[in-house]
mmCIF file of C-alpha atoms in Angstrom:
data_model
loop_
_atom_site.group_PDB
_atom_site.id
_atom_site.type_symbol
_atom_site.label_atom_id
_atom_site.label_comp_id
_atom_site.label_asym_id
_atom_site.label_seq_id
_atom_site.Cartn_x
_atom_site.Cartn_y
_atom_site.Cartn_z
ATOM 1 C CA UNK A 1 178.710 125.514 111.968
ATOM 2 C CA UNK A 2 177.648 121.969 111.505
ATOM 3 C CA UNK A 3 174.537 122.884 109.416
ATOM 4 C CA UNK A 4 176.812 124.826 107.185
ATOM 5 C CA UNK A 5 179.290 121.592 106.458
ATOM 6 C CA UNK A 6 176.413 119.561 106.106
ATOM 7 C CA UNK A 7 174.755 121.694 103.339
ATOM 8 C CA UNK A 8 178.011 122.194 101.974
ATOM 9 C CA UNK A 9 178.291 118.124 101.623
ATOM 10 C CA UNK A 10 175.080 117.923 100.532
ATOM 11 C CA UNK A 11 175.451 120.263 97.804
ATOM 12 C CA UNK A 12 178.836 118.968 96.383
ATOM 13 C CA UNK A 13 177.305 115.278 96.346
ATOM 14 C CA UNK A 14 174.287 116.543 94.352
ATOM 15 C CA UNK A 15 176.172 118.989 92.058
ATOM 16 C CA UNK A 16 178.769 116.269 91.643
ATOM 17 C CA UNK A 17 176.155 113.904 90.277
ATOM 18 C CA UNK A 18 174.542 117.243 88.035
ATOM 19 C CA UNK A 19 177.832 117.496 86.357
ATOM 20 C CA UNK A 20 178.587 114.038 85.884
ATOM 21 C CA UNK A 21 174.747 113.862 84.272
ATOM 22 C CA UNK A 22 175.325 116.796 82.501
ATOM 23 C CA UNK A 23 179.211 115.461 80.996
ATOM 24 C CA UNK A 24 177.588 112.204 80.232
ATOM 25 C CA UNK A 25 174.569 114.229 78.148
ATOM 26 C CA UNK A 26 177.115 116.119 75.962
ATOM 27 C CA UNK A 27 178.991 113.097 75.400
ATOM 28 C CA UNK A 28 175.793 111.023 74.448
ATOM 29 C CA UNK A 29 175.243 114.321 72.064
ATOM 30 C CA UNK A 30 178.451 114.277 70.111
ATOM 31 C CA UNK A 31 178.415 110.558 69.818
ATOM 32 C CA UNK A 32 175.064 110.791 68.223
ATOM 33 C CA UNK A 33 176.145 113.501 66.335
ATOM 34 C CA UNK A 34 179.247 111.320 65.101
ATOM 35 C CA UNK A 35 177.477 108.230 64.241
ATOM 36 C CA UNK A 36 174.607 110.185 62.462
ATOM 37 C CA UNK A 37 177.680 111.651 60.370
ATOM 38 C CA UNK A 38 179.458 108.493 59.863
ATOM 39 C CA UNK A 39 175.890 106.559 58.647
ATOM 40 C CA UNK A 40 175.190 109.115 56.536
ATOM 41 C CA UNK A 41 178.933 108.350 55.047
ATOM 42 C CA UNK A 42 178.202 104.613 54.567
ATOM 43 C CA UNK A 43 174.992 105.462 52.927
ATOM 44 C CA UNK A 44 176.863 105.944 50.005
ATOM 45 C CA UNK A 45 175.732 110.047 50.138
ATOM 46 C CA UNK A 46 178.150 112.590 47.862
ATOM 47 C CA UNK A 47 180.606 114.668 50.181
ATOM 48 C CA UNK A 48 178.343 117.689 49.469
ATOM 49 C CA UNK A 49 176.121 115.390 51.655
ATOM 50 C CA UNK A 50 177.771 114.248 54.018
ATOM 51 C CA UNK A 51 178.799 117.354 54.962
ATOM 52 C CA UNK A 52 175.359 118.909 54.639
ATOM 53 C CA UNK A 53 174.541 115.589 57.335
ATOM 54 C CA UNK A 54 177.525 117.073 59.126
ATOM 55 C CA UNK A 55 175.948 120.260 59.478
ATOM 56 C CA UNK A 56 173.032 119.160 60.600
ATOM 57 C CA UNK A 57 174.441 117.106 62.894
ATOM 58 C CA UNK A 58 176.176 119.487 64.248
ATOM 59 C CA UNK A 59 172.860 121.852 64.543
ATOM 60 C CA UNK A 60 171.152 119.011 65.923
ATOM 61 C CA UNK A 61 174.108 118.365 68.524
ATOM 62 C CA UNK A 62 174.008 122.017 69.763
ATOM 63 C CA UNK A 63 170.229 121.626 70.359
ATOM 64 C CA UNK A 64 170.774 118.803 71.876
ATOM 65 C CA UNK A 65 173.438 119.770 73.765
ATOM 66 C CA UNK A 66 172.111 123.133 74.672
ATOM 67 C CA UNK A 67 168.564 121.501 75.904
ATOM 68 C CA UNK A 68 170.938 118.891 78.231
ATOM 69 C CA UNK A 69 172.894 122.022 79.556
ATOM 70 C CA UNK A 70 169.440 123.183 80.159
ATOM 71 C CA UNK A 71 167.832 120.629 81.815
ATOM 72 C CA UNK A 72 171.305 120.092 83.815
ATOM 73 C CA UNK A 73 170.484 123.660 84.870
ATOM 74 C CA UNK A 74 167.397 122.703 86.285
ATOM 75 C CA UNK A 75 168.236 119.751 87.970
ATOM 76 C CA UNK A 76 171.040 121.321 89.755
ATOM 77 C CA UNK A 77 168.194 124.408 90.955
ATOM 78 C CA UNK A 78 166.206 121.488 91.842
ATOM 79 C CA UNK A 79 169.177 119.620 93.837
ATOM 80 C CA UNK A 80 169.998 122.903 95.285
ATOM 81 C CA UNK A 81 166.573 123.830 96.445
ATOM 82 C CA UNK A 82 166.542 120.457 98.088
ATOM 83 C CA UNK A 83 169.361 121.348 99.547
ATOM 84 C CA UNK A 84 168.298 123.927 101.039
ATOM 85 C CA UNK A 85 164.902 122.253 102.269
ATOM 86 C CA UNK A 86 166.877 119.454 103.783
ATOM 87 C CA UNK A 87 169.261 121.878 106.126
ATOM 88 C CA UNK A 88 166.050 124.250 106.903
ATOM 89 C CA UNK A 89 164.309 120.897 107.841
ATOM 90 C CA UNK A 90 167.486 119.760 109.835
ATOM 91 C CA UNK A 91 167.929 122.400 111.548
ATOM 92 C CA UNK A 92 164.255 122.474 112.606
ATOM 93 C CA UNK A 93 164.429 118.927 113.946
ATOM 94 C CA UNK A 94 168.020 120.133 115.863
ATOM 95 C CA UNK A 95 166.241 123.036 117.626
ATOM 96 C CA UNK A 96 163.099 120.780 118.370
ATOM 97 C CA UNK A 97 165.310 118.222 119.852
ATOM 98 C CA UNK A 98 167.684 120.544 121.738
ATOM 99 C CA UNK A 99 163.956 122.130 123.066
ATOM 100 C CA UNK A 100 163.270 118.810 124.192
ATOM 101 C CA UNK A 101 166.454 118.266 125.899
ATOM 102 C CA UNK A 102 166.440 121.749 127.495
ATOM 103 C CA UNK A 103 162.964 120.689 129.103
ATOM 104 C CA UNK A 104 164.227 117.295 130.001
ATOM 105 C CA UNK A 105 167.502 118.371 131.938
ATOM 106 C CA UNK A 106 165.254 121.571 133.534
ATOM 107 C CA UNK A 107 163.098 118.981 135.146
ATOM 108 C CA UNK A 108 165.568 116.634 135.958
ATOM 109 C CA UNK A 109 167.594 119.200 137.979
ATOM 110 C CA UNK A 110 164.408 120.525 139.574
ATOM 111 C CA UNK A 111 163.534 117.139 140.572
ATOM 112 C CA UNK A 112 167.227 116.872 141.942
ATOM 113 C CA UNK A 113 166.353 120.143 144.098
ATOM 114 C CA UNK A 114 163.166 118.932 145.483
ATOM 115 C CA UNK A 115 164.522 115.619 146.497
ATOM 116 C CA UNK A 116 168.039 116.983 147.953
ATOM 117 C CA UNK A 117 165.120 119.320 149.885
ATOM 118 C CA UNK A 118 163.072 116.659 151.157
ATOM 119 C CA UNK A 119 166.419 114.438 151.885
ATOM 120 C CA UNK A 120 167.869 117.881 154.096
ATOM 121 C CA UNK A 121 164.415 117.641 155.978
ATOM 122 C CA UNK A 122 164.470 114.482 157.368
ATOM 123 C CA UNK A 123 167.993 114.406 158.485
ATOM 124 C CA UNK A 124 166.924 117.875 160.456
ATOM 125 C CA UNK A 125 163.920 115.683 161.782
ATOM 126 C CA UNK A 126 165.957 112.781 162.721
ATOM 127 C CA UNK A 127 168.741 115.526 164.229
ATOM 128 C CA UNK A 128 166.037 116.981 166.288
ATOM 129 C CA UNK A 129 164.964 113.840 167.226
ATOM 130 C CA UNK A 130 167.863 112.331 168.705
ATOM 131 C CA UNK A 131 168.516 115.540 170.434
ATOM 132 C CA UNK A 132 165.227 115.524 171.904
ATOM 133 C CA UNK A 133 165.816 112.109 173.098
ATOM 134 C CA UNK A 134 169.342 112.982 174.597
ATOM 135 C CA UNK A 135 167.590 115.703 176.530
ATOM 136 C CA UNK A 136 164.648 113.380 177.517
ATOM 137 C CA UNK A 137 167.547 110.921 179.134
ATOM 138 C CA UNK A 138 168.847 114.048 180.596
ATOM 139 C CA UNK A 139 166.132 115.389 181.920
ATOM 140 C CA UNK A 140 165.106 111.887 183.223
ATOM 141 C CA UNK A 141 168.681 111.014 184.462
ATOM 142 C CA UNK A 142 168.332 114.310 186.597
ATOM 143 C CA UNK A 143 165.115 113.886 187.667
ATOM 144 C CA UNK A 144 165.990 110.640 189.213
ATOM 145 C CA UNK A 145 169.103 111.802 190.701
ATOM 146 C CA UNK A 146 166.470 114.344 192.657
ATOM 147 C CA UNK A 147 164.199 111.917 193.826
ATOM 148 C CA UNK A 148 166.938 109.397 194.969
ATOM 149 C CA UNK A 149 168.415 112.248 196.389
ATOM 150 C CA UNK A 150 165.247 113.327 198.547
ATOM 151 C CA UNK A 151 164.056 109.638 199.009
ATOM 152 C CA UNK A 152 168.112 109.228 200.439
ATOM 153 C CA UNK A 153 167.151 112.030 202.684
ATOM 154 C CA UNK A 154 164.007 111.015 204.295
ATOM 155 C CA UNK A 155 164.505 107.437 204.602
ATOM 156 C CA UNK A 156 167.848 108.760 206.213
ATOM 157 C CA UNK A 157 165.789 111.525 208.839
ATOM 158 C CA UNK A 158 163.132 108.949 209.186
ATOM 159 C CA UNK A 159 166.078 106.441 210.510
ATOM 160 C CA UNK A 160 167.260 108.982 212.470
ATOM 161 C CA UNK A 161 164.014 110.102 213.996
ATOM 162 C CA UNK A 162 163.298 106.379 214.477
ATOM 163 C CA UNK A 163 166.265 106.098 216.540
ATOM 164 C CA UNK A 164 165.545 108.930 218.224
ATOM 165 C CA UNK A 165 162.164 108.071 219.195
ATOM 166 C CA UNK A 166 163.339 104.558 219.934
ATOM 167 C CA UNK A 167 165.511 105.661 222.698
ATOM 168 C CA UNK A 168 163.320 107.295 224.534
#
């Protein structure tokens, strides 16, 4: 939609100008045509004259004029194949960029993935390693519960055998 108001404002500012150019010729034209009339009045010619000057003026007006409508005709071809070059060109450039941008965010969210990945890895590596050490402390608290236990108990019968034997 955008490429289609674009070339639509490009082509009403150059046909604009082609008509203003082309206005501007006839007007140049006729005033040509008019003075060319009106010297050939002060010139002193007979009225059969001045019209004949009229005439030709007037012939030489409608060439004129004809060959500015013509060359108006192929400016505004020209502006409008410019036009036309300009929106192909600009909407060449859009898709290139949008390409690039396309690219650019793809990589940018696989990026994202790869790092969220990597970041979801080491919190299961420290996870697993605090729970390995809470098991370690575990194991280690119950281990020495054991061997206090069983050091309690034969320091305790050796006590007891002491006394036994001690007696005798």
């Amino acid at each position: 939609m955008k490429k289609h108001v674009l070339t639509l404002a490009i082509c009403s500012l150059v046909s604009t100008g082609v008509f203003a150019q082309q206005g501007a010729a006839n007007a140049n034209v006729e005033a040509e045509a008019n003075m060319s009339a009106q010297a050939s009045a002060r010139d002193g010619a007979s009225a059969q004259g001045s019209g004949s000057a009229n005439a030709q003026a007037q012939v030489d007006g409608d060439a004129a004029r004809d060959e500015a409508a013509d060359h108006g005709e192929a400016v505004s071809t020209e502006a409008r194949e410019s036009a036309s070059q300009a929106a192909t060109l600009g909407a060449e450039v859009g898709e290139r960029v949008s390409g690039t941008a396309r690219a650019q965010g793809e990589a940018a969210v696989d990026s994202a993935a790869q790092r969220r990945e990597q970041a979801r890895e080491r919190v299961n590596e420290a996870r697993n390693a605090e729970i390995r050490a809470e098991t370690n402390k575990q194991i280690g608290t119950s281990v020495s519960d054991t061997v206090r236990g069983e050091v309690q108990s034969t320091v305790r019968g050796a006590v007891q055998g002491s006394a036994r034997n001690g007696g005798q």
